[in-house]
Each structure stands twice: as C-alpha cells, then as structure tokens.
XYZ file of C-alpha atoms in Angstrom:
727
model
C 0.056 -0.057 0.013
C 1.373 3.386 -1.028
C 1.729 6.273 1.487
C -1.139 8.111 -0.112
C -3.394 5.124 0.011
C -2.404 4.362 3.624
C -2.955 8.086 4.719
C -6.586 8.002 3.131
C -7.582 4.721 4.708
C -6.344 6.002 8.281
C -8.477 9.220 7.889
C -11.599 7.214 6.858
C -11.339 4.935 9.835
C -10.058 7.269 12.535
C -10.996 10.838 11.846
C -14.716 12.250 11.675
C -15.725 13.244 8.173
C -17.869 16.293 7.693
C -20.694 15.985 5.257
C -22.451 19.292 4.660
C -25.765 19.383 2.715
C -27.876 22.379 1.596
C -31.423 21.815 0.603
C -34.032 24.460 -0.538
C -37.615 24.912 0.571
C -40.409 27.256 -0.502
C -39.705 29.379 2.755
C -36.084 29.174 3.786
C -32.986 27.191 3.376
C -31.952 24.735 6.062
C -28.765 22.658 6.636
C -27.836 19.224 7.788
C -24.313 18.539 9.026
C -23.063 14.990 9.431
C -20.051 13.728 11.223
C -19.010 10.009 10.990
C -16.012 7.778 10.821
C -17.029 6.501 7.263
C -19.539 8.023 4.701
C -20.746 6.500 1.546
C -22.543 8.570 -1.126
C -24.122 8.417 -4.649
C -26.283 10.640 -6.746
C -29.390 10.332 -4.300
C -28.161 8.781 -0.988
C -25.761 9.463 1.649
C -24.957 6.787 4.298
C -22.921 7.365 7.289
C -21.585 4.572 9.589
C -20.053 4.489 12.932
C -20.196 7.126 15.513
C -22.789 9.203 13.398
C -23.537 12.622 14.786
C -26.111 14.729 12.835
C -26.978 18.469 13.629
C -30.124 19.681 12.322
C -32.315 22.692 13.152
C -30.784 22.975 16.671
C -31.043 19.337 17.303
C -28.162 16.883 17.890
C -28.586 13.346 16.920
C -26.236 10.374 17.285
C -26.617 6.725 15.858
C -24.800 3.914 14.554
C -26.013 4.456 11.035
C -27.725 7.301 9.285
C -28.976 7.636 5.663
C -30.133 10.748 3.850
C -32.299 10.573 0.789
C -31.599 13.953 -0.960
C -34.431 13.713 -3.490
C -37.191 13.085 -0.892
C -35.316 15.020 1.938
C -35.767 12.210 4.426
C -33.208 11.329 7.107
C -33.313 7.939 8.642
C -31.307 6.860 11.645
C -30.599 3.264 13.048
C -29.259 1.829 16.132
C -28.746 3.390 19.709
C -30.257 6.509 18.617
C -29.894 9.791 20.917
C -31.562 13.122 20.172
C -30.930 16.277 22.117
C -31.994 19.892 21.799
C -29.343 21.867 23.798
C -29.772 21.042 27.514
C -33.701 20.891 27.335
C -34.624 17.444 26.428
C -33.241 13.955 25.452
C -34.970 11.265 23.371
C -33.679 7.547 22.647
C -34.719 4.974 20.268
C -33.732 2.411 17.822
C -35.146 3.616 14.614
C -35.865 7.243 13.575
C -37.298 8.717 10.427
C -37.335 12.430 9.809
C -39.117 14.046 6.685
C -37.219 17.464 6.681
C -40.006 19.312 4.449
C -42.925 18.087 6.461
C -41.078 18.427 9.716
C -42.500 15.216 10.613
C -40.799 12.521 12.797
C -41.102 8.849 13.588
C -39.333 7.065 16.497
C -39.441 3.439 17.256
C -39.174 2.560 20.162
C -39.274 6.034 21.908
C -37.881 7.276 25.360
C -38.029 11.083 25.884
C -36.738 12.870 29.023
C -37.116 16.605 29.908
C -34.061 17.356 31.853
C -35.212 20.498 33.827
C -38.414 18.643 35.322
C -36.751 15.142 35.169
C -39.978 13.689 33.628
C -39.722 11.009 31.198
C -42.146 9.226 28.859
C -41.816 6.054 26.715
C -43.700 3.924 24.307
C -43.221 1.553 21.456
C -43.977 4.101 18.786
C -44.027 7.849 18.717
C -44.915 10.488 15.840
C -44.023 14.015 15.678
C -45.100 16.927 13.653
C -43.325 20.198 14.010
C -43.288 20.888 17.723
C -45.974 18.193 18.667
C -45.283 14.710 19.700
C -47.969 11.987 19.761
C -47.354 8.689 21.759
C -49.647 5.580 21.814
C -49.937 2.983 24.696
C -47.074 4.116 26.874
C -46.150 5.470 30.384
C -44.857 8.672 31.938
C -43.103 9.161 35.364
C -40.824 11.573 37.310
C -38.983 8.580 38.953
C -36.012 6.583 38.488
C -36.659 4.799 34.939
C -35.112 1.608 36.091
C -37.610 1.049 38.813
C -40.146 3.833 39.102
C -42.095 4.177 42.291
C -44.972 5.623 40.393
C -45.942 5.771 36.765
C -48.905 6.819 34.678
C -49.838 4.440 31.859
C -52.053 5.897 29.159
C -53.822 4.929 25.897
C -52.417 8.140 24.261
C -50.316 11.222 24.989
C -49.728 14.566 23.237
C -46.714 16.771 24.035
C -45.873 20.106 22.900
C -42.197 20.525 22.961
C -42.453 24.414 22.716
C -45.104 25.007 25.430
C -44.025 21.830 27.384
C -47.905 21.055 27.928
C -48.808 17.431 28.103
C -52.244 15.835 27.190
C -52.712 12.431 28.729
C -55.841 10.237 28.017
C -57.229 7.248 29.717
C -54.403 7.793 32.466
C -53.920 4.948 35.039
C -51.873 5.832 38.072
C -49.756 2.885 39.366
C -47.790 2.821 42.758
C -45.068 0.230 41.559
C -47.202 -2.197 39.619
C -50.463 -1.590 41.535
C -53.142 0.530 39.839
C -54.633 3.137 42.413
C -56.448 5.572 40.225
C -57.948 6.209 36.898
C -58.270 9.587 35.011
C -60.174 9.957 31.722
C -58.054 12.953 31.031
C -55.020 14.579 32.632
C -53.382 17.900 31.691
C -50.067 19.110 33.074
C -47.099 21.480 31.956
C -43.548 20.781 32.692
C -42.956 24.562 32.127
C -42.455 26.369 35.587
C -43.392 29.557 34.038
C -46.752 31.119 34.854
C -49.578 30.093 32.743
C -53.196 29.684 32.857
C -55.067 26.382 33.723
C -56.563 24.328 36.405
C -54.619 23.739 39.552
C -54.417 20.728 41.944
C -57.945 19.991 43.362
C -58.825 19.381 47.100
C -61.081 16.660 48.328
C -62.814 15.904 51.650
C -65.531 14.277 53.476
C -67.591 14.969 56.694
C -70.747 13.285 57.839
C -72.212 16.644 58.560
C -71.117 18.479 55.447
C -71.012 15.657 52.780
C -68.230 15.406 50.055
C -65.984 18.398 49.823
C -64.514 19.166 46.398
C -62.658 22.184 45.431
C -61.218 22.829 42.010
C -58.866 25.988 41.621
C -58.554 27.667 38.347
C -55.670 30.064 37.482
C -55.612 32.977 34.938
C -52.137 34.258 34.152
C -53.333 36.968 31.705
C -50.530 39.377 32.303
C -47.025 39.428 33.602
C -47.935 41.796 36.371
C -51.130 40.242 37.734
C -53.023 37.022 37.778
C -56.358 35.621 39.210
C -57.090 32.451 40.896
C -60.751 31.208 41.620
C -61.558 28.302 43.860
C -65.161 27.276 43.377
C -66.119 24.620 46.092
C -69.200 22.314 46.994
C -69.924 20.600 50.219
C -72.795 18.416 49.260
C -74.844 18.443 52.642
C -73.914 21.995 53.639
C -73.701 24.358 50.630
C -71.651 25.847 47.753
C -69.425 28.810 47.317
C -66.431 30.386 45.623
C -63.243 32.135 46.722
C -60.898 34.138 44.695
C -57.894 36.084 44.811
C -56.298 38.609 42.381
C -52.472 39.165 42.888
C -50.699 42.114 41.212
C -47.374 43.860 41.186
C -47.698 47.475 40.161
C -44.207 48.568 40.514
C -40.717 47.232 41.265
C -41.229 48.350 44.967
C -44.980 47.321 45.537
C -47.263 44.284 45.329
C -50.649 43.280 46.679
C -53.451 40.917 46.670
C -57.336 41.254 46.769
C -59.399 38.289 47.994
C -63.083 37.793 48.146
C -65.459 34.924 48.933
C -69.076 33.757 49.190
C -70.741 30.747 50.641
C -74.516 29.806 50.496
C -75.541 27.518 53.204
C -78.209 24.767 52.765
C -81.302 25.540 55.051
C -81.110 22.115 56.809
C -77.632 22.749 57.832
C -78.450 26.316 59.209
C -81.232 24.936 61.291
C -79.075 21.967 62.738
C -76.349 24.277 63.942
C -78.448 27.154 64.684
C -76.265 29.572 62.405
C -76.860 33.278 62.627
C -76.346 33.552 58.825
C -77.139 31.419 55.771
C -74.568 33.277 53.752
C -70.868 33.977 54.587
C -68.978 36.710 52.593
C -66.141 38.972 52.965
C -63.104 40.388 51.380
C -59.418 41.128 52.219
C -56.697 43.517 50.674
C -52.993 43.231 51.352
C -50.820 45.567 49.869
C -47.278 46.950 50.402
C -45.325 49.703 48.878
C -41.736 50.197 50.088
C -40.951 53.659 48.361
C -44.410 55.376 47.822
C -43.092 58.904 48.206
C -40.014 58.309 46.007
C -42.270 56.768 43.404
C -44.842 59.718 43.372
C -42.033 62.322 43.309
C -39.826 60.613 40.802
C -36.716 61.089 42.941
C -34.608 58.659 44.829
C -34.274 60.612 48.094
C -31.241 58.710 49.368
C -31.376 58.128 53.119
C -35.148 58.717 53.191
C -37.735 55.893 53.659
C -41.443 55.811 52.813
C -44.088 53.153 52.590
C -47.757 52.149 52.526
C -48.938 49.004 54.085
C -52.691 47.749 53.872
C -54.046 44.641 55.810
C -57.784 45.110 55.507
C -60.359 42.398 56.008
C -64.181 42.558 56.493
C -66.586 39.702 56.943
C -70.161 39.046 57.981
C -69.015 36.273 60.377
C -66.303 33.998 61.133
C -67.475 31.148 58.964
C -66.134 33.259 56.055
C -62.644 32.250 57.172
C -63.753 28.647 58.279
C -64.972 27.814 54.766
C -62.164 29.246 52.896
C -60.391 26.012 52.746
C -60.660 22.378 53.793
C -57.880 22.587 56.516
C -59.487 24.786 59.048
C -56.562 24.602 61.451
C -54.576 26.796 59.074
C -57.048 29.452 59.417
C -56.656 32.115 62.051
C -60.030 32.444 63.807
C -59.538 34.814 66.651
C -62.461 36.661 68.179
C -61.328 40.058 66.749
C -59.971 40.827 63.366
C -57.973 43.910 63.018
C -57.851 45.780 59.614
C -54.783 48.404 59.409
C -53.679 51.010 56.823
C -50.216 52.497 57.528
C -48.454 55.190 55.560
C -45.081 56.764 56.837
C -42.352 59.125 55.525
C -38.851 59.066 57.348
C -36.225 61.652 56.541
C -33.947 60.475 59.256
C -34.601 63.511 61.426
C -38.478 63.892 60.903
C -41.124 61.066 60.837
C -44.729 61.553 59.481
C -47.343 58.715 59.564
C -50.959 58.293 58.810
C -52.872 55.309 59.882
C -56.258 53.849 59.984
C -57.462 50.930 62.362
C -60.751 48.936 61.955
C -61.652 46.492 64.596
C -64.264 43.668 63.620
C -65.578 41.871 66.691
C -66.719 38.283 65.458
C -68.467 37.617 68.617
C -71.212 40.241 67.615
C -73.746 40.231 65.111
C -72.789 43.847 64.218
C -70.094 46.289 65.100
C -72.107 49.399 65.170
C -70.811 50.273 68.659
C -67.124 49.278 68.257
C -64.869 52.146 68.342
C -62.728 52.595 65.167
C -59.688 54.738 64.987
C -59.481 56.418 61.519
C -57.695 58.419 60.652
C -54.690 58.893 62.929
C -51.989 61.342 61.985
C -48.494 61.195 63.651
C -45.643 63.527 63.579
C -42.373 62.661 65.556
C -39.136 64.637 65.776
C -36.418 62.196 66.436
C -33.977 62.728 69.344
C -31.519 65.376 68.716
C -28.602 66.780 70.707
C -26.947 70.155 71.389
C -24.128 71.508 73.539
C -21.757 68.509 72.678
C -24.475 65.965 73.119
C -25.299 67.028 76.705
C -28.736 68.553 75.983
C -31.327 66.405 74.112
C -34.748 67.094 72.852
C -37.613 65.373 70.703
C -41.252 66.243 69.817
C -44.161 63.946 69.308
C -47.719 65.015 68.030
C -50.714 62.934 67.150
C -54.362 63.351 66.098
C -56.751 60.428 66.575
C -60.471 60.276 65.295
C -62.412 57.777 67.153
C -65.523 56.814 65.239
C -68.515 54.439 65.734
C -72.185 54.336 64.186
C -74.083 54.062 67.524
C -72.628 55.913 70.598
C -70.285 58.841 71.366
C -67.508 59.756 69.016
C -64.331 61.684 69.723
C -61.276 63.473 68.339
C -58.238 63.421 70.496
C -55.256 65.540 69.985
C -51.889 64.999 71.865
C -48.524 66.736 72.146
C -45.559 65.363 73.886
C -42.377 67.341 74.526
C -39.463 65.370 76.128
C -36.013 67.043 76.720
C -33.190 66.677 79.312
C -29.515 66.993 80.165
C -26.923 64.024 80.270
C -23.313 63.627 81.206
C -20.647 61.368 82.832
C -18.499 61.599 85.976
C -15.357 59.728 87.454
C -13.948 59.058 83.897
C -17.407 57.843 82.668
C -18.016 55.184 85.369
C -20.869 57.181 86.427
C -23.740 58.487 84.093
C -26.067 61.362 85.172
C -29.416 62.365 83.493
C -31.984 64.828 84.023
C -35.138 64.608 81.853
C -38.508 66.488 81.811
C -41.529 65.693 79.655
C -44.663 67.844 79.002
C -47.994 66.181 77.848
C -50.901 68.322 76.519
C -54.164 66.535 75.363
C -57.521 68.054 74.002
C -60.693 65.779 73.425
C -63.725 66.929 71.397
C -66.721 64.642 71.885
C -69.844 64.567 69.640
C -72.636 62.223 68.887
C -75.380 60.707 71.109
C -74.560 58.232 73.944
C -76.113 54.835 73.164
C -77.305 54.406 76.722
C -80.372 56.597 77.392
C -79.578 58.435 80.723
C -80.401 62.190 80.688
C -78.000 62.755 83.654
C -74.965 61.803 81.634
C -73.464 65.013 80.226
C -70.403 64.908 77.965
C -68.194 67.991 77.479
C -64.915 68.434 75.694
C -61.892 67.907 77.812
C -58.246 69.480 78.321
C -55.539 67.708 80.094
C -51.897 68.903 80.684
C -49.120 67.291 82.864
C -45.429 68.027 83.482
C -42.911 65.351 84.643
C -39.443 65.266 85.939
C -36.999 62.402 86.122
C -33.518 62.218 87.678
C -31.331 59.174 86.653
C -27.782 57.756 87.926
C -26.201 54.546 86.635
C -23.094 52.907 85.697
C -22.084 50.507 82.790
C -19.218 48.269 83.312
C -17.588 45.526 81.089
C -14.974 42.890 81.981
C -13.344 40.152 80.017
C -12.302 36.772 81.420
C -10.619 33.669 79.676
C -13.651 32.298 78.224
C -16.499 34.947 79.106
C -17.252 38.542 78.650
C -19.603 40.141 81.259
C -21.381 43.426 80.787
C -23.312 44.969 83.834
C -25.660 48.055 83.706
C -27.121 49.330 87.100
C -29.253 52.517 87.298
C -31.699 54.229 89.729
C -34.135 56.781 88.681
C -36.646 59.035 90.362
C -39.741 60.623 88.557
C -41.806 63.463 90.205
C -44.857 64.766 88.098
C -46.609 67.902 88.729
C -50.182 67.865 89.535
C -52.201 67.304 86.245
C -54.481 70.029 85.035
C -57.741 68.760 83.812
C -60.820 70.540 82.407
C -64.429 69.559 81.183
C -64.671 65.697 80.574
C -61.345 64.940 82.263
C -62.324 66.853 85.286
C -66.028 65.693 85.529
C -65.300 61.975 85.217
C -62.102 61.705 87.157
C -63.490 60.016 90.195
C -65.698 57.563 87.981
C -63.108 56.872 85.353
C -59.658 57.379 86.887
C -59.588 54.296 88.928
C -60.210 50.624 87.823
C -64.016 50.744 88.834
C -64.920 52.884 85.813
C -63.111 51.099 82.882
C -65.950 49.070 81.905
C -68.607 51.759 81.775
C -69.635 53.639 78.641
C -68.956 56.948 79.750
C -65.213 56.092 80.280
C -64.831 54.919 76.777
C -62.401 57.854 76.020
C -60.910 58.338 79.359
C -57.630 56.836 78.340
C -54.922 59.150 80.117
C -52.457 57.245 81.822
C -51.165 59.803 84.490
C -47.590 59.846 85.486
C -46.903 58.701 89.119
C -44.252 59.848 91.497
C -41.927 56.685 91.533
C -38.533 55.338 91.958
C -37.397 52.675 89.708
C -34.338 50.284 90.078
C -32.751 48.392 87.066
C -30.211 45.967 86.611
C -29.150 44.456 83.167
C -26.613 42.094 82.364
C -25.069 40.061 79.426
C -22.701 37.061 79.510
C -20.954 36.038 76.233
C -18.984 32.948 75.668
C -16.616 32.054 72.729
C -18.865 29.411 71.390
C -21.538 31.707 70.514
C -23.728 31.372 73.740
C -25.338 34.331 75.218
C -27.183 35.061 78.502
C -29.275 38.184 78.985
C -31.014 39.052 82.373
C -32.948 42.108 83.476
C -34.329 43.006 86.882
C -36.801 45.936 87.154
C -38.707 47.191 90.300
C -40.734 50.343 90.637
C -41.776 51.882 94.077
C -44.881 54.274 94.084
C -45.443 57.091 96.649
C -49.398 57.622 95.955
C -51.567 56.836 98.903
C -54.154 54.924 96.854
C -51.625 52.639 94.995
C -49.526 49.726 96.227
C -46.210 50.800 97.320
C -44.150 48.374 95.392
C -45.189 47.750 91.878
C -44.549 44.525 89.880
C -41.288 43.141 90.149
C -39.955 42.040 86.606
C -37.407 39.501 85.821
C -36.589 38.911 82.146
C -34.110 36.297 81.083
C -32.912 34.866 77.622
C -30.522 32.181 77.280
C -29.084 31.385 73.735
C -26.980 28.311 74.634
C -25.810 27.808 71.015
C -26.049 24.457 69.283
C -29.661 25.421 68.440
C -30.952 25.936 72.137
C -32.880 29.178 73.086
C -34.958 29.651 76.372
C -36.708 32.944 77.361
C -38.714 33.751 80.363
C -40.343 36.913 81.557
C -41.894 36.882 84.919
C -43.974 39.508 87.031
C -44.467 39.273 90.812
C -46.987 41.117 92.813
C -45.842 42.141 96.244
C -49.211 43.274 97.411
C -50.837 39.875 96.477
C -47.671 37.922 97.192
C -47.991 35.812 93.963
C -46.852 35.745 90.408
C -49.192 37.658 88.189
C -47.777 36.917 84.794
C -45.262 34.368 83.185
C -44.178 34.118 79.537
C -42.085 31.041 78.703
C -40.443 29.988 75.426
C -38.151 27.017 74.736
C -36.860 26.326 71.288
C -34.404 23.783 69.792
C -33.240 23.498 66.391
C -30.743 20.647 66.045
C -30.843 17.991 63.525
C -32.721 15.758 63.522
C -35.226 17.682 66.004
C -36.907 21.122 65.813
C -39.023 21.897 68.795
C -40.884 24.938 70.024
C -42.928 25.335 73.156
C -44.671 28.416 74.718
C -46.567 28.893 77.853
C -48.496 31.982 78.998
C -49.743 32.295 82.431
C -51.812 35.297 83.734
C -53.424 36.165 87.252
C -54.244 39.654 87.217
C -56.922 42.172 88.636
C -58.971 44.210 86.034
C -62.077 46.118 86.792
C -61.957 44.734 90.137
C -62.138 41.196 88.970
C -59.602 38.610 89.052
C -58.544 37.368 85.614
C -56.779 34.177 85.144
C -55.416 32.685 81.956
C -53.091 29.849 81.162
C -52.490 28.829 77.655
C -49.883 26.151 76.299
C -48.862 25.784 72.734
C -46.111 23.364 71.289
C -44.866 22.361 67.909
C -42.262 19.669 66.852
C -40.822 18.052 63.909
C -38.483 15.072 64.078
C -36.496 13.910 61.076
C -36.594 10.068 61.360
C -34.541 9.645 58.099
C -33.692 11.382 54.865
C -37.131 10.639 53.676
C -39.374 10.494 56.777
C -40.420 13.266 59.030
C -42.698 13.252 62.003
C -44.403 16.198 63.168
C -47.245 17.566 65.474
C -48.781 20.680 67.046
C -50.672 21.184 70.325
C -52.577 24.177 71.900
C -54.371 23.876 75.147
C -56.344 26.374 77.392
C -55.011 25.067 80.827
C -57.284 27.576 82.628
C -60.642 26.382 81.134
C -59.362 22.830 80.389
C -60.145 23.205 76.611
C -57.888 21.757 73.887
C -57.997 24.381 71.105
C -56.178 22.210 68.524
C -53.875 19.379 67.989
C -52.188 17.832 65.105
C -49.979 14.813 64.340
C -48.664 13.622 61.076
C -46.022 11.709 59.168
C -44.581 12.850 56.011
C -42.611 10.829 53.401
C -40.585 12.482 50.685
C -38.599 11.286 47.999
C -37.229 12.761 44.660
C -40.207 11.887 42.657
C -43.115 11.742 45.245
C -44.250 12.866 48.669
C -46.920 11.358 50.861
C -48.358 12.543 54.143
C -51.018 11.643 56.800
C -52.221 14.008 59.431
C -54.751 13.719 62.207
C -56.226 17.052 63.304
C -58.482 18.320 66.059
C -59.790 21.781 66.047
C -61.958 23.965 68.231
C -63.201 26.535 65.880
C -65.654 29.547 66.490
C -68.865 29.995 64.651
C -71.654 32.579 65.056
C -75.158 31.306 65.862
C -78.374 33.193 66.435
C -77.314 33.272 70.294
C -74.111 35.167 69.582
C -71.056 33.044 69.555
C -70.288 29.432 69.847
C -67.646 26.759 68.850
C -67.677 23.478 67.088
C -65.188 20.747 67.714
C -63.739 19.052 64.413
C -61.718 15.939 64.011
C -60.019 15.224 60.745
C -57.817 12.807 58.769
C -55.829 14.426 56.067
C -54.092 12.432 53.201
C -51.634 14.225 50.960
C -49.906 12.756 47.910
C -47.671 14.706 45.475
C -46.115 13.263 42.316
C -43.152 15.361 41.575
C -42.972 17.502 39.482
C -46.747 17.043 38.472
C -48.039 18.084 41.964
C -50.632 16.301 43.941
C -53.870 16.790 46.089
C -54.984 16.593 49.758
C -57.919 14.577 50.862
C -59.646 15.400 54.023
C -61.929 13.251 55.884
C -63.888 14.716 58.743
C -64.463 12.161 61.515
C -66.652 14.225 63.775
C -68.313 17.584 63.760
C -70.258 18.688 66.917
C -71.149 21.714 68.856
C -68.942 22.329 71.951
C -70.927 21.486 74.931
C -73.754 19.663 73.257
C-alpha cells in the first residue's frame, strides 16, 4: 500500500468526516451537518456509518448508522439513537425517520426525558409533527426509569415541545405495579413559567357536610397580575366560591385582593343554629416600600417611605372557616384587625397616617365598636445640642375615634421630652435629668347609646409635667472564656399635679380608677397619669466564645401615691441562647401586694438535627375592673427527622385555665425525589356565629396528601366528627 493510500485509509477509519448538505424549501434554506467515521454517497443517497452525529435545526442526533435521501429529503437513523436539543430534553430509540420538508418525525421505540423537570415518557412508537409529539400506549413518570415508584400508563399522550404542555388520555396511576387511580383525562405542564389552567384539586368528606370538592382555576393573563378562583361544593352543607387577584404595580410594590361567598343549605343552618345562611367577605393586602419616592420621581437617598394595607371584612367567622378544607390553618381569633399605615421618614422627621378598623366576630354587628380612623402622627427624632449634653424630641398625634352608635371623639396629643446628660469619674457614673410635658385636647360628639339624661359629655383638656433624675453605671469585664457586661441604674420621677378641664375633670373620680373602665362614659378616658416613683434597674449580659449568650434584666418600681400599692410589679426577664440550637426565654412578673406571680411568659426552642422543637406557655393572674382574671395557655410544635425521607411532626394548643383543647395535630410525611406522601390527624376547636351570639364547633379530621413530583398532587380530608362544643 502506497503512502497516499495508507493516509486516506487512516483518515476514513479514525477521523470524523464532515458531510455538509444544503437543501431548498419554499420558505427558507436549512442545513444538515453529518459527522461520521465512514461515509458512502451516490447521486441520491448518503449513508454514514460508525459514531454518526447529525446536527439539524438545533437538534443533535447520534446513531450507529444514518441515511439521507436527498431527493425525498428524508433522514433515517438506525441503532442506539440519541436526540438532544441543547440542555432541554433527550430522546432515545432504535429507529428514527425525519421528513425534513414536512417537519415530521417517527421514533420506534421511543424514550423522551425533559431534563429540567426530570419527567420521562416511553412508548413503542411515537410520531411528531413540528413541535408536537404523539405517543400511543405508553407510560410517563418522574421517578427512576429503572424502577419507578409511580408511573402513569396511558392510551395516548400529546406533548408540545415548545410550550411543554402534556395531554394524557385514559391515564392510570400505578404505585409500583399496583393500579390506584384512573383519570379519563389529565393535563399538565413541565414549564415552571406562569400560565393559565386548572390547579391541583382538594377533596374531603364529613358526615355533617358531605363530600367536599374544590377545583382551583388559575388565570395568568398578564406578567404583572393574575387571578385564582376556587369554587367549592360541600354536598350536605352548601356551595361557594373564593378568589384572589394578585398584582405587582411597581418594582417596589405588590398586593392581593381576596373575596369569597358561601351559601348554606337551610337544613344545615337549622341544625347548627347559624346566625347567617350566607358568609361573605373580602381582604386586601398591599405593600409599597417607596411610595413617596415613586410619586415624586426622586431617589431621596437616606429617606424611607411606605404604605401597608392589611384590611379584612366579613359578615361572620365562617367566612374564614370555609375558605379551605384545612380549618386549622385559618386564624379564627375573636377579633379581626384591619390596618392602613403610611409613613415618611427623613432621618430627622417622621410623619405617619394610619387607620384601624376592629371587627368583633362575637357580635352580630359592630355598630358600637370604636374605630380609629384616621390617625395622623408626627415625630421629631431625638437630637442633641451642647456637645450631646442637651437632648430634645417632639411627638404630636391626631386620633379620630368613630362608631355608628354611641359617642364619638377627636383626640389631639402633644408630647415634648428634653433633658441633660453627662458622665463623672472617668465615665464610670452616668447622670441624666429629663423632663416631659404632655398636652391633650378631646372633642366629643354624637349621642350616647345608653339613654340617661343625667350623663353629660363636654370636651376636655389635660396637661401634665413630669421630671426624672437618673444615675447609673455601665461596666464590662473580660475573662478567659467569658465577657460580662453589667448596667445598674436608679431613677426618680416626680410629676406635677395634672391640670384637667371638662370631661377629664367631670369623670376623674368615676373613670380615673379601675372601677370605671368598663362603663360607657369612660370609653375615652384613656389618660395614663404619670406617678411619683423610684425605679431600680439591673441588666447584664454574658457572652462565651462558642456563641452562647445570657441576658438578664431586673426591674422594680416603688410608688408614693397613697391609693396605690407601694411596690409595683417586680419583673425578671431572662434569655439564654446556649448555642447549638438552644434558646430559652422567660419573663416573670411578681406582685408584692398579692404575694403571688401575676404573669409568666416562657418560650423554649431547639433547632438541632434531627429535631426541631418550640414550646410556649403564657400564665396570667391579674386584677382588671376589680375582677380576678386568670389565663393559662400552652402551645407546642415539633418536627423530628426520622431519616432522609421520613419526617414526624405535631402541634398542640391547650387552654389550661378552662381545660379546653384548642387544636392538635400529628402527622407523618414521606419525601422522595419523585413523590411525597403525608397523613395527618387534626383536632380543631373553631368558633362559629349562631343566633345566640357566638359558639364553637369541635372538628376531628384525617388528611391524606400525595404529590407526584413534579406534577403536583392533592390533599384529601376526611372529617371524623363535627359537633357543637358542649352539646
């Protein structure tokens, strides 16, 4: 063999040969590139052998052998075929036929995997036209193809490669090889971008409410806003619909508007003696973190502004209870607070405008509930003069108290604090003198709800001046493994006698003490008069090198007024951050006069794998309106990671004073790459509004959750019991 022939034989066997083809169409020209170890060609056909790679229209195909018919413009591939489009998807097969002009494809057999979602599908034969794929009698799953934990078998499947939308017909869900569910039709998208369509449904059953079914529908009509509607049916109770519109109106602001309506069946209303046969309401959540800057069109560096709206209205508490099938997730406190807050902060000046609306869910109407709207607030931040020895500030507010029935009021306050401060003995001793003036004017209007001609309301004025002297020290010492900081101070406050006119003078005796707090005439007697007192304070910190921290504060007040207990409440506040996930907090108040603890707040938290634990206890034993009020409330929540796949969790809330379990939950959750399963047992004591004001219903549930990743899942709730508390 000559040198030239040997070189040509070596290049054919060892080097890829580039075969470049151009073909015309009525619209535009396309090209096919072939790489192979050996290529044979004649006038109509080109055949590539061994390590064949074909590049066509952004697709990369590899096979053992490829044949291209230039006259028919048909590409055929044989043996170990792999087809890829960038990093989006991969397809496998043994035979493929691609008709270039018609943009049609045929694979047999066919395996397709979407890399971003990890969903794969396979069948004996698949056909494609442009961006559409059609599969017959195959399966789809998101699990390991070698041994899928779940799979969906189908009679046919259509997949749009461009939109990543799947239509599955006659779908049968298998867990391993056991059939568990049948869907006549199932549609899903592998694209994580927002798009319109139906969302995961929710199912449930209760003997008192029947079958529960909720089918959310999502509308992504615009990049800056979307709408979700959640129609629901409870076969023995009624039907309703809830919805939410979410929007983003600027880079610094977003919001959501929710509405809901539910119509009760007459039989259910009569059985539970409900106050209303319809439940409806709305809620608006909005936040803007730079309102003034956006309105003016300037950055205003160093300035802050914002608008927050958290507004809710409903005709009764069942508007919340019925918003979902999992009632324990819904906050059902007796009072719903709605707030609108606007502020502008320049660093030296603060301006705010607020509105507060209180909705008492225990009442059938809120005509006598006092609302605060609007509230206007100005604050001049603390500033200093004379080398920081003189300080001053200013606070002013306007509050409009409004209600439909009963007296209304407008209250204006002005508070001016200022003082002198300095240090002695090389800053070991700190001295401070402070003074504060408080002025208030109250205008009253409207008619009292209580018909009593002897009750007379006049506008009122109030003024008081208070002085405080304070001495203290702050010490820090370092040890080998600890740093200790100690702050000790003593202060004495002496107010001048308050000046009162009109309303504040007329009702000082009735409303100034605890006896009058619950009477209507005292609704606006909210002054908190300064008292002559001495206050002792001790605060200390301990820090160690492992990140642990101990904080402790002691505070004790002594009063000089003859009608008050001499020693006020002794407060001891302690927080221990032990590192390694441990945190303990305690705040205890002790009453010397009653010789008992009046309040305890305890929190214990642990975050250390595999355990997460949080427990809270509130105890209260106080005197209000000459009545002893006792509360004792315990809440706890824990999660334990049994393994990488299993997690056990629970919640508990108990009213210890009234021996009432508020709610309880325990559940097990299993998670794997391709699926999740959970079971929860839930008990919940939820309030309802009956014709006799308020009551409660005690529910017991079983919840089953299954999610087939990444296709999603659903939760099935079964209500074990549903009964009026105390019945």
